[in-house]
Amino acid sequence: MKREIRGTEALLLTLLEEGVNTVFGYPGGTIMPLYDELYNFKEEINHILVRHEQGAVHAAEGFARATGKVGVCMATSGPGATNLVTGIEDARIDSTPLVCVTAQVNADKLGTDFFQEADIISITIPITKWSYQITKASEITEIISKAFYIAASGRPGPVLVSITKNALIEDVDYQYKKYTPVNHLGELLKKRDPADTSEAVRMINSAEKPMIIAGQGVILSGAEKELAKLAEKANIPVVATLLGISAMPTGHPLFKGNVGMHGNIAPNKMTQKSDLIIAVGMRFSDRVTGNTSKYAPNARIIHIDIDKAEFNKNISVDLPLCGDAREILKKIIPNVEFRSREEWFSYIDQKWEKERRVIIDDLMRPGSGGGISMARAVDCVARVAKGDAIVVTDVGQNQMFSARYSKFRKTRSFITSGGLGTMGYGLPAAIGAKVGMPDKEVVLILGDGGFQMSIQELGTILQSGMKIKILLLNNSYLGMVRQWQQLFFDRRYSYTDMINPDFMKIAQAYKIPSRKVEHQSELEKGVREMIASDSPFLLEVVVEKEENVFPMVPNGASLDETIYNANK
Amino acid sequence: MEREYIVVANVNNQISVLNRITSAYLKRHINIESLNVSESYIKGISTVVISAITSTDTVQKIVNQLDNIIDVYSVDFYLPEEIIYKELALYKVDSRILTDKKESAFLLTESNGRIMEISKEYVVIEKSGTRSELEKLRDRLDIKGLLAGYSRSGNVVLHREESITSILQKVS
Ligand SMILES: Cc1ncc(C[n+]2csc(CCOP(=O)(O)OP(=O)(O)O)c2C)c(N)n1
């Protein structure tokens, strides 16, 4: 049935048809007709008013990562739209499905430098999976539906739809039709032929020291069960990339930790010793591989990914398998055989023994003098929240300690900015995660630097009353940069020390209950108070000023060249 | 080894697709030597032909990334010798050439130029060919002090074997 309505209503009705109930946004002149329409949709659409458009796009990312749905954000033309740029690129590089809707000046004014006109289509071409400028109301429904399809299908990513003001206010015959992908003749696109997995099975069954590297593709394709099944059936250890964390419970006996620059010792050493790497939904980022020419010298590599542009991009692989990770794993599982691999597992145990001996035991030893280690703070959250919280992090040391010491039982529980390493991501992403998963405990772990990059979003928490638990690890330094200065620039601490505001007063101003912990002995009590709190809560932990994250594979070094302390 | 590669993409004839394609070159800091967009014989589908100097490895990666663009239906890369491709050039030549028998014979017969327009001062010549053929003539005229203007189109191509309908099937 067709009916004549305004473009704005057509847009919101289409969002509802696409299953949207939450949007993050910020109004402005050009987008006002849409905000006027949102006023009529208060029951159906929960619009979260952020304090900066970058907050809207990161919140949409956090929402998408926690729920598996497409995140939606809105901004006005010009500065509203350009403020989305960092988040859009963050979503592209981390394969996060987003639909970003921005208003644009009237179609007949395009190109005239009209007030608040920015060419957001051109600005975002290299950072979006797809974009489109709607200039007629009649295009709205089809394009919005297509935007959702593209954002979520294949390798997910951000889509930007710019809508000129005239299209928002014109009338249109509304009729929703879900987008289906067609070819140039209008025929439905064929499904991809399933990859032939027989060679993969042979390779797995003949491997002595195999390992599975789980990337975010496992989570995106919903292959967590299949991952565990393959590992269990063939008795293969599993390690995770930064974005693959929580795809397998950290307590699973076959889960052996994280690879990468600040990963665990065992997974990195395993990479160099393994004779078969099964890489699932990951992209061999330089943060994972270190020096690519010395990466995995003894291993054949099976690379499972939905994006064929990833094959042989950074690392050449022996068997690329293109397709949905879940479908491919399902085909492999029935044919793999159990092997006991005692030697291989005892090698892994030895490396874990070393990690405890040279890294963990020192950090965790109670009353070891000095300040509070970030590791202990994160570990304390892991124990108190029992691995059930969604942990959202910012970027820097806080992020790496969170990745190393958090515990997870459920998937989609670790939300962090990987490929772009965007400071200021944490707070808004935590807001998005909490809005998406209101019944879950959401713990945000961040540093004093990153906190202040999006601190205005405390206003969003104040207004929407979300019970987010914020663990601020305050070292009064841009810690990760300071660490590199210490290790690689002769301790020349050039512009990394921070004179900070009184965070307790800031919390108070935003009516967020808070506590500051300065001594080891108060740490656990503080964390318990934070987790037990029935309101948002800010726990500031004053951590050791010059702590470093170890082990570390220095930038560009091979995985064999791990350093364990500041004496190298 | 770096050499000329020609990328041929069949794309949905839509506003921003050309910028998306060139952005993949820009991202890797590769200069585009020539670019041509023209409608194919299928309505709504344009053929984009880009030539750039790069390595096989890089052009393969660019093509993989181009293939991910939603509005690109198909894309592949070729060495110049693998496809039939031509460019068109226009030469603005001093009209003195008409009195120089040897040069005008060379221009019109040997190098297959065609006179488009004659004025008192200039003759405009049209010639098609590969880029190096076109440039050879340009350089010759230039050295003789006869060249007053030169303009070259991008490549138009036809593949020796494939037809575009057979390569337009993208999977969902
Ligand atoms: C937007 C942005 N700017 C700069 C950087 C570079 N950078 C990476 S980590 C870091 C320091 C972070 O300091 P802080 O937030 O205090 O966290 P810590 O490392 O101390 O835990 C900086 C500046 C970045 N990642 N993102």
Coordinates of N, CA and C in Angstrom, one line a residue, chain B:
Chain B
M1 N 59.2 -5.7 -10.5 CA 59.6 -4.7 -11.5 C 58.4 -3.8 -11.8
E2 N 58.7 -2.5 -11.9 CA 57.6 -1.5 -12.2 C 57.4 -1.4 -13.7
R3 N 56.2 -1.5 -14.2 CA 55.9 -1.2 -15.6 C 54.4 -0.8 -15.7
E4 N 54.0 -0.6 -17.0 CA 52.6 -0.1 -17.1 C 51.6 -1.3 -17.0
Y5 N 50.6 -1.1 -16.2 CA 49.5 -2.0 -16.0 C 48.2 -1.3 -16.4
I6 N 47.4 -1.9 -17.1 CA 46.1 -1.3 -17.4 C 45.0 -2.0 -16.7
V7 N 44.3 -1.2 -15.9 CA 43.2 -1.8 -15.1 C 41.9 -1.4 -15.8
V8 N 41.1 -2.5 -16.0 CA 39.8 -2.2 -16.7 C 38.7 -2.6 -15.7
A9 N 37.8 -1.7 -15.4 CA 36.7 -2.0 -14.5 C 35.4 -1.7 -15.2
N10 N 34.4 -2.6 -14.9 CA 33.1 -2.3 -15.4 C 32.3 -1.9 -14.2
V11 N 31.7 -0.7 -14.2 CA 31.1 -0.1 -13.0 C 29.7 0.3 -13.3
N12 N 29.0 0.4 -12.2 CA 27.7 1.0 -12.2 C 27.8 2.5 -12.4
N13 N 27.1 3.0 -13.4 CA 27.3 4.4 -13.8 C 26.7 5.3 -12.8
Q14 N 27.5 5.6 -11.7 CA 26.9 6.3 -10.6 C 27.9 7.4 -10.1
I15 N 27.4 8.4 -9.5 CA 28.2 9.6 -9.3 C 29.6 9.4 -8.7
S16 N 29.7 8.7 -7.6 CA 31.0 8.8 -6.9 C 31.9 7.6 -7.2
V17 N 31.5 6.7 -8.1 CA 32.3 5.5 -8.2 C 33.7 5.8 -8.8
L18 N 33.8 6.8 -9.7 CA 35.1 7.2 -10.2 C 36.0 7.6 -9.1
N19 N 35.5 8.5 -8.2 CA 36.4 8.9 -7.1 C 36.8 7.8 -6.2
R20 N 35.9 6.8 -6.0 CA 36.3 5.7 -5.2 C 37.5 4.9 -5.9
I21 N 37.4 4.8 -7.2 CA 38.4 4.0 -7.9 C 39.8 4.8 -7.9
T22 N 39.7 6.1 -8.2 CA 41.0 6.8 -8.1 C 41.6 6.9 -6.7
S23 N 40.7 6.9 -5.7 CA 41.2 7.0 -4.3 C 42.0 5.7 -4.0
A24 N 41.7 4.6 -4.6 CA 42.5 3.4 -4.3 C 44.0 3.6 -4.8
Y25 N 44.2 4.4 -5.8 CA 45.5 4.7 -6.3 C 46.2 5.7 -5.4
L26 N 45.4 6.7 -5.1 CA 45.9 7.8 -4.3 C 46.4 7.3 -2.9
K27 N 45.6 6.4 -2.4 CA 45.9 5.8 -1.1 C 47.3 5.2 -1.1
R28 N 47.7 4.6 -2.2 CA 49.0 3.9 -2.3 C 50.1 4.8 -2.9
H29 N 49.7 6.1 -3.1 CA 50.6 7.1 -3.7 C 51.1 6.7 -5.1
I30 N 50.2 6.3 -5.9 CA 50.5 5.9 -7.3 C 49.9 6.9 -8.2
N31 N 50.6 7.4 -9.1 CA 50.1 8.4 -10.1 C 49.4 7.6 -11.2
I32 N 48.3 8.2 -11.6 CA 47.5 7.6 -12.8 C 48.0 8.3 -14.0
E33 N 48.5 7.5 -15.0 CA 49.1 8.0 -16.2 C 48.0 8.4 -17.2
S34 N 46.9 7.6 -17.3 CA 45.8 7.9 -18.2 C 44.6 7.3 -17.6
L35 N 43.4 7.9 -17.9 CA 42.2 7.4 -17.4 C 41.1 7.7 -18.4
N36 N 40.2 6.8 -18.6 CA 39.1 7.0 -19.5 C 37.9 6.3 -19.0
V37 N 36.8 7.0 -19.1 CA 35.5 6.4 -18.7 C 34.6 6.6 -19.9
S38 N 34.0 5.5 -20.2 CA 33.0 5.6 -21.3 C 31.9 4.6 -21.1
E39 N 30.8 4.8 -21.7 CA 29.6 3.9 -21.5 C 29.9 2.6 -22.3
S40 N 29.6 1.5 -21.7 CA 29.8 0.2 -22.4 C 28.6 0.0 -23.2
Y41 N 28.5 -1.1 -23.9 CA 27.4 -1.4 -24.7 C 26.2 -1.8 -23.9
I42 N 26.4 -2.0 -22.6 CA 25.3 -2.4 -21.7 C 24.8 -1.1 -21.0
K43 N 23.5 -0.8 -21.1 CA 23.0 0.4 -20.5 C 23.3 0.5 -19.0
G44 N 23.8 1.6 -18.5 CA 24.0 1.8 -17.1 C 25.3 1.3 -16.6
I45 N 26.1 0.7 -17.5 CA 27.4 0.2 -17.1 C 28.5 0.9 -17.9
S46 N 29.4 1.5 -17.2 CA 30.5 2.2 -17.8 C 31.8 1.4 -17.6
T47 N 32.7 1.6 -18.6 CA 34.0 1.0 -18.5 C 35.0 2.0 -18.2
V48 N 35.8 1.7 -17.1 CA 36.8 2.7 -16.7 C 38.2 2.0 -17.0
V49 N 39.0 2.7 -17.7 CA 40.3 2.2 -18.1 C 41.4 3.1 -17.5
I50 N 42.3 2.5 -16.6 CA 43.3 3.3 -16.0 C 44.6 2.7 -16.2
S51 N 45.6 3.5 -16.6 CA 46.9 3.0 -16.8 C 47.8 3.7 -15.7
A52 N 48.7 2.9 -15.1 CA 49.6 3.4 -14.1 C 50.8 2.5 -14.1
I53 N 51.9 3.1 -13.7 CA 53.2 2.4 -13.6 C 53.3 1.9 -12.2
T54 N 53.4 0.5 -12.1 CA 53.5 -0.1 -10.7 C 54.0 -1.5 -10.9
S55 N 53.9 -2.2 -9.8 CA 54.4 -3.6 -9.8 C 53.2 -4.6 -9.9
T56 N 53.4 -5.8 -10.3 CA 52.3 -6.8 -10.4 C 51.7 -7.0 -9.0
D57 N 52.5 -7.1 -8.0 CA 52.0 -7.3 -6.7 C 51.1 -6.1 -6.3
T58 N 51.5 -4.9 -6.5 CA 50.7 -3.8 -6.1 C 49.4 -3.7 -6.9
V59 N 49.5 -3.9 -8.2 CA 48.3 -3.8 -9.1 C 47.3 -4.9 -8.7
Q60 N 47.8 -6.0 -8.3 CA 46.9 -7.1 -7.9 C 46.2 -6.7 -6.6
K61 N 46.9 -6.0 -5.7 CA 46.2 -5.6 -4.4 C 45.2 -4.5 -4.7
I62 N 45.6 -3.6 -5.6 CA 44.6 -2.5 -6.0 C 43.4 -3.1 -6.6
V63 N 43.6 -4.1 -7.5 CA 42.4 -4.7 -8.1 C 41.5 -5.4 -7.1
N64 N 42.2 -6.1 -6.1 CA 41.4 -6.7 -5.1 C 40.6 -5.7 -4.3
Q65 N 41.2 -4.5 -4.0 CA 40.4 -3.5 -3.3 C 39.3 -2.9 -4.2
L66 N 39.6 -2.7 -5.4 CA 38.6 -2.1 -6.3 C 37.4 -3.1 -6.4
D67 N 37.7 -4.4 -6.4 CA 36.7 -5.4 -6.5 C 35.7 -5.3 -5.3
N68 N 36.2 -4.8 -4.2 CA 35.3 -4.6 -3.0 C 34.4 -3.4 -3.1
I69 N 34.6 -2.5 -4.1 CA 33.7 -1.4 -4.2 C 32.4 -1.8 -4.6
I70 N 31.3 -1.4 -3.9 CA 30.0 -1.9 -4.2 C 29.6 -1.7 -5.7
D71 N 29.9 -0.5 -6.2 CA 29.5 -0.2 -7.6 C 30.4 -0.7 -8.7
V72 N 31.4 -1.5 -8.3 CA 32.3 -2.1 -9.3 C 31.8 -3.5 -9.6
Y73 N 31.4 -3.8 -10.8 CA 30.8 -5.1 -11.1 C 31.9 -6.1 -11.4
S74 N 33.0 -5.6 -12.1 CA 34.1 -6.5 -12.4 C 35.3 -5.7 -12.6
V75 N 36.4 -6.2 -12.3 CA 37.7 -5.5 -12.5 C 38.8 -6.5 -12.7
D76 N 39.7 -6.1 -13.6 CA 40.9 -6.9 -13.8 C 42.1 -6.1 -14.3
F77 N 43.3 -6.6 -14.3 CA 44.4 -5.8 -14.8 C 45.1 -6.6 -15.9
Y78 N 45.7 -5.8 -16.8 CA 46.3 -6.4 -18.0 C 47.7 -5.7 -18.3
L79 N 48.5 -6.4 -19.0 CA 49.7 -5.8 -19.5 C 49.2 -5.2 -20.9
P80 N 49.9 -4.1 -21.3 CA 49.4 -3.5 -22.6 C 49.3 -4.5 -23.7
E81 N 50.2 -5.5 -23.8 CA 50.2 -6.4 -24.9 C 49.0 -7.4 -24.8
E82 N 48.3 -7.5 -23.7 CA 47.3 -8.4 -23.6 C 45.9 -7.9 -24.1
I83 N 45.8 -6.6 -24.3 CA 44.5 -6.1 -24.8 C 44.7 -5.2 -26.0
I84 N 43.6 -4.9 -26.7 CA 43.7 -4.0 -27.7 C 43.3 -2.7 -27.1
Y85 N 44.2 -1.7 -27.2 CA 43.8 -0.4 -26.6 C 44.4 0.7 -27.5
K86 N 43.7 1.8 -27.5 CA 44.2 2.9 -28.3 C 43.8 4.2 -27.6
E87 N 44.7 5.2 -27.9 CA 44.3 6.5 -27.5 C 44.2 7.4 -28.7
L88 N 43.6 8.5 -28.6 CA 43.5 9.5 -29.7 C 44.3 10.7 -29.3
A89 N 45.0 11.3 -30.3 CA 45.7 12.5 -30.0 C 45.4 13.6 -31.0
L90 N 45.3 14.8 -30.6 CA 45.2 15.9 -31.5 C 46.5 16.8 -31.5
Y91 N 47.0 17.1 -32.7 CA 48.2 17.9 -32.8 C 47.9 19.2 -33.4
K92 N 48.3 20.3 -32.8 CA 48.2 21.6 -33.5 C 49.6 21.9 -34.1
V93 N 49.6 21.9 -35.4 CA 50.9 22.0 -36.1 C 51.0 23.3 -36.9
D94 N 52.1 23.9 -36.9 CA 52.4 25.1 -37.7 C 52.0 24.8 -39.2
S95 N 51.3 25.8 -39.8 CA 50.9 25.5 -41.2 C 52.1 25.5 -42.2
R96 N 53.3 25.9 -41.7 CA 54.5 25.7 -42.6 C 54.7 24.3 -43.0
I97 N 54.1 23.4 -42.2 CA 54.4 22.0 -42.5 C 53.8 21.6 -43.9
L98 N 52.8 22.3 -44.3 CA 52.2 22.0 -45.6 C 53.1 22.3 -46.8
T99 N 54.1 23.1 -46.5 CA 55.0 23.4 -47.6 C 56.3 22.5 -47.5
D100 N 56.3 21.8 -46.5 CA 57.5 20.9 -46.3 C 57.0 19.5 -46.7
K101 N 57.4 19.1 -47.9 CA 56.9 17.9 -48.5 C 57.2 16.6 -47.7
K102 N 58.5 16.6 -47.2 CA 58.9 15.4 -46.5 C 58.1 15.2 -45.2
E103 N 58.0 16.3 -44.5 CA 57.3 16.2 -43.2 C 55.9 15.9 -43.4
S104 N 55.2 16.6 -44.4 CA 53.8 16.3 -44.5 C 53.5 14.9 -45.0
A105 N 54.4 14.4 -45.8 CA 54.2 13.0 -46.3 C 54.3 12.1 -45.1
F106 N 55.3 12.4 -44.3 CA 55.5 11.5 -43.1 C 54.2 11.6 -42.2
L107 N 53.8 12.8 -42.0 CA 52.7 13.0 -41.1 C 51.4 12.3 -41.6
L108 N 51.1 12.4 -42.9 CA 49.8 12.0 -43.4 C 49.8 10.5 -43.8
T109 N 51.0 10.0 -44.3 CA 50.9 8.6 -44.8 C 51.6 7.7 -43.8
E110 N 52.9 8.0 -43.6 CA 53.6 7.0 -42.7 C 53.0 6.9 -41.3
S111 N 52.6 8.1 -40.7 CA 52.1 8.0 -39.4 C 50.6 8.1 -39.3
N112 N 50.0 8.0 -40.4 CA 48.5 7.9 -40.4 C 47.7 9.0 -39.8
G113 N 48.3 10.2 -39.8 CA 47.5 11.3 -39.3 C 46.5 11.8 -40.2
R114 N 45.5 12.4 -39.7 CA 44.3 12.9 -40.5 C 44.1 14.4 -40.3
I115 N 44.0 15.1 -41.4 CA 43.8 16.6 -41.1 C 42.3 16.8 -40.7
M116 N 42.2 17.5 -39.6 CA 40.8 17.9 -39.1 C 40.4 19.3 -39.6
E117 N 41.4 20.1 -39.6 CA 41.1 21.5 -39.8 C 42.3 22.2 -40.3
I118 N 42.1 23.2 -41.2 CA 43.2 24.0 -41.7 C 42.9 25.4 -41.5
S119 N 43.8 26.2 -40.9 CA 43.6 27.6 -40.9 C 44.9 28.3 -41.5
K120 N 45.0 29.6 -41.5 CA 46.2 30.2 -42.0 C 47.4 29.8 -41.3
E121 N 47.3 29.8 -39.9 CA 48.5 29.6 -39.1 C 48.7 28.1 -38.8
Y122 N 47.6 27.4 -38.6 CA 47.7 26.0 -38.0 C 46.9 25.0 -38.8
V123 N 47.4 23.8 -38.7 CA 46.7 22.6 -39.1 C 46.5 21.7 -37.9
V124 N 45.3 21.2 -37.8 CA 45.0 20.3 -36.6 C 44.9 18.9 -37.2
I125 N 45.8 18.0 -36.6 CA 45.9 16.7 -37.1 C 45.4 15.7 -36.0
E126 N 44.7 14.7 -36.5 CA 44.2 13.7 -35.5 C 44.9 12.4 -35.8
K127 N 45.3 11.7 -34.7 CA 45.9 10.4 -34.9 C 45.6 9.5 -33.8
S128 N 45.3 8.2 -34.1 CA 45.1 7.3 -32.9 C 46.3 6.3 -32.9
G129 N 46.5 5.7 -31.8 CA 47.5 4.7 -31.6 C 47.9 4.4 -30.2
T130 N 48.9 3.7 -29.9 CA 49.3 3.5 -28.6 C 50.0 4.8 -28.1
R131 N 50.2 4.9 -26.8 CA 50.7 6.1 -26.3 C 52.1 6.4 -26.8
S132 N 52.9 5.4 -27.0 CA 54.3 5.6 -27.4 C 54.3 6.1 -28.9
E133 N 53.4 5.5 -29.7 CA 53.3 6.0 -31.1 C 52.9 7.5 -31.1
L134 N 51.9 7.8 -30.3 CA 51.4 9.2 -30.3 C 52.5 10.1 -29.8
E135 N 53.3 9.7 -28.8 CA 54.3 10.6 -28.3 C 55.5 10.7 -29.2
K136 N 55.8 9.6 -30.0 CA 56.8 9.7 -31.0 C 56.6 10.8 -32.0
L137 N 55.4 10.8 -32.5 CA 55.0 11.9 -33.4 C 55.1 13.3 -32.8
R138 N 54.6 13.4 -31.6 CA 54.7 14.6 -30.9 C 56.1 15.1 -30.8
D139 N 57.0 14.2 -30.4 CA 58.4 14.6 -30.2 C 59.1 15.0 -31.5
R140 N 58.7 14.3 -32.5 CA 59.3 14.7 -33.8 C 58.9 16.1 -34.3
L141 N 57.6 16.4 -34.1 CA 57.1 17.7 -34.5 C 57.7 18.8 -33.6
D142 N 57.9 18.4 -32.4 CA 58.4 19.4 -31.4 C 59.8 19.7 -31.8
I143 N 60.6 18.7 -32.1 CA 62.0 19.0 -32.4 C 62.1 19.9 -33.6
K144 N 61.2 19.6 -34.6 CA 61.3 20.4 -35.8 C 60.7 21.8 -35.6
G145 N 60.2 22.1 -34.4 CA 59.7 23.4 -34.1 C 58.3 23.7 -34.7
L146 N 57.6 22.6 -35.0 CA 56.3 22.7 -35.7 C 55.1 22.6 -34.8
L147 N 55.4 22.1 -33.5 CA 54.3 21.7 -32.7 C 53.8 23.0 -31.8
A148 N 52.5 23.2 -31.9 CA 52.0 24.4 -31.2 C 50.9 23.9 -30.1
G149 N 50.6 22.7 -30.2 CA 49.6 22.2 -29.2 C 49.5 20.7 -29.3
Y150 N 49.1 20.0 -28.2 CA 49.0 18.5 -28.2 C 48.1 18.1 -27.1
S151 N 47.2 17.2 -27.4 CA 46.3 16.7 -26.4 C 45.9 15.2 -26.7
R152 N 45.8 14.5 -25.7 CA 45.7 13.0 -25.8 C 44.5 12.5 -25.0
S153 N 43.8 11.6 -25.5 CA 42.7 11.0 -24.7 C 43.2 9.9 -23.8
G154 N 42.4 9.4 -23.0 CA 42.7 8.1 -22.2 C 42.6 6.9 -23.1
N155 N 42.9 5.8 -22.6 CA 42.8 4.5 -23.4 C 41.3 4.1 -23.6
V156 N 41.0 3.6 -24.7 CA 39.8 2.8 -24.9 C 40.3 1.4 -25.2
V157 N 39.6 0.4 -24.6 CA 40.1 -1.0 -24.7 C 39.0 -1.9 -25.2
L158 N 39.4 -3.0 -25.8 CA 38.6 -4.1 -26.0 C 39.4 -5.3 -25.6
H159 N 38.8 -6.3 -24.9 CA 39.6 -7.4 -24.6 C 39.5 -8.4 -25.7
R160 N 40.7 -9.1 -25.9 CA 40.7 -10.0 -27.1 C 39.8 -11.2 -26.9
E161 N 39.6 -11.7 -25.7 CA 38.8 -12.9 -25.5 C 37.4 -12.6 -24.8
E162 N 37.5 -12.1 -23.6 CA 36.3 -12.0 -22.8 C 35.3 -11.1 -23.3
S163 N 34.0 -11.3 -23.0 CA 33.0 -10.3 -23.2 C 32.5 -9.8 -21.8
I164 N 32.0 -8.6 -21.8 CA 31.8 -8.1 -20.4 C 30.6 -8.8 -19.7
T165 N 29.6 -9.3 -20.5 CA 28.5 -9.9 -19.8 C 29.0 -11.1 -19.0
S166 N 30.0 -11.8 -19.6 CA 30.5 -13.0 -18.9 C 31.2 -12.7 -17.6
I167 N 31.7 -11.5 -17.5 CA 32.5 -11.2 -16.2 C 31.7 -10.3 -15.3
L168 N 30.5 -10.1 -15.5 CA 29.7 -9.2 -14.6 C 29.0 -9.9 -13.5
Q169 N 29.3 -11.2 -13.3 CA 28.6 -11.9 -12.2 C 29.3 -11.8 -10.9
K170 N 28.9 -10.8 -10.1 CA 29.5 -10.7 -8.8 C 28.6 -11.6 -7.8
V171 N 29.2 -12.1 -6.8 CA 28.4 -12.9 -5.8 C 27.9 -12.0 -4.7
S172 N 26.9 -12.4 -4.1 CA 26.3 -11.6 -3.0 C 27.1 -11.9 -1.7

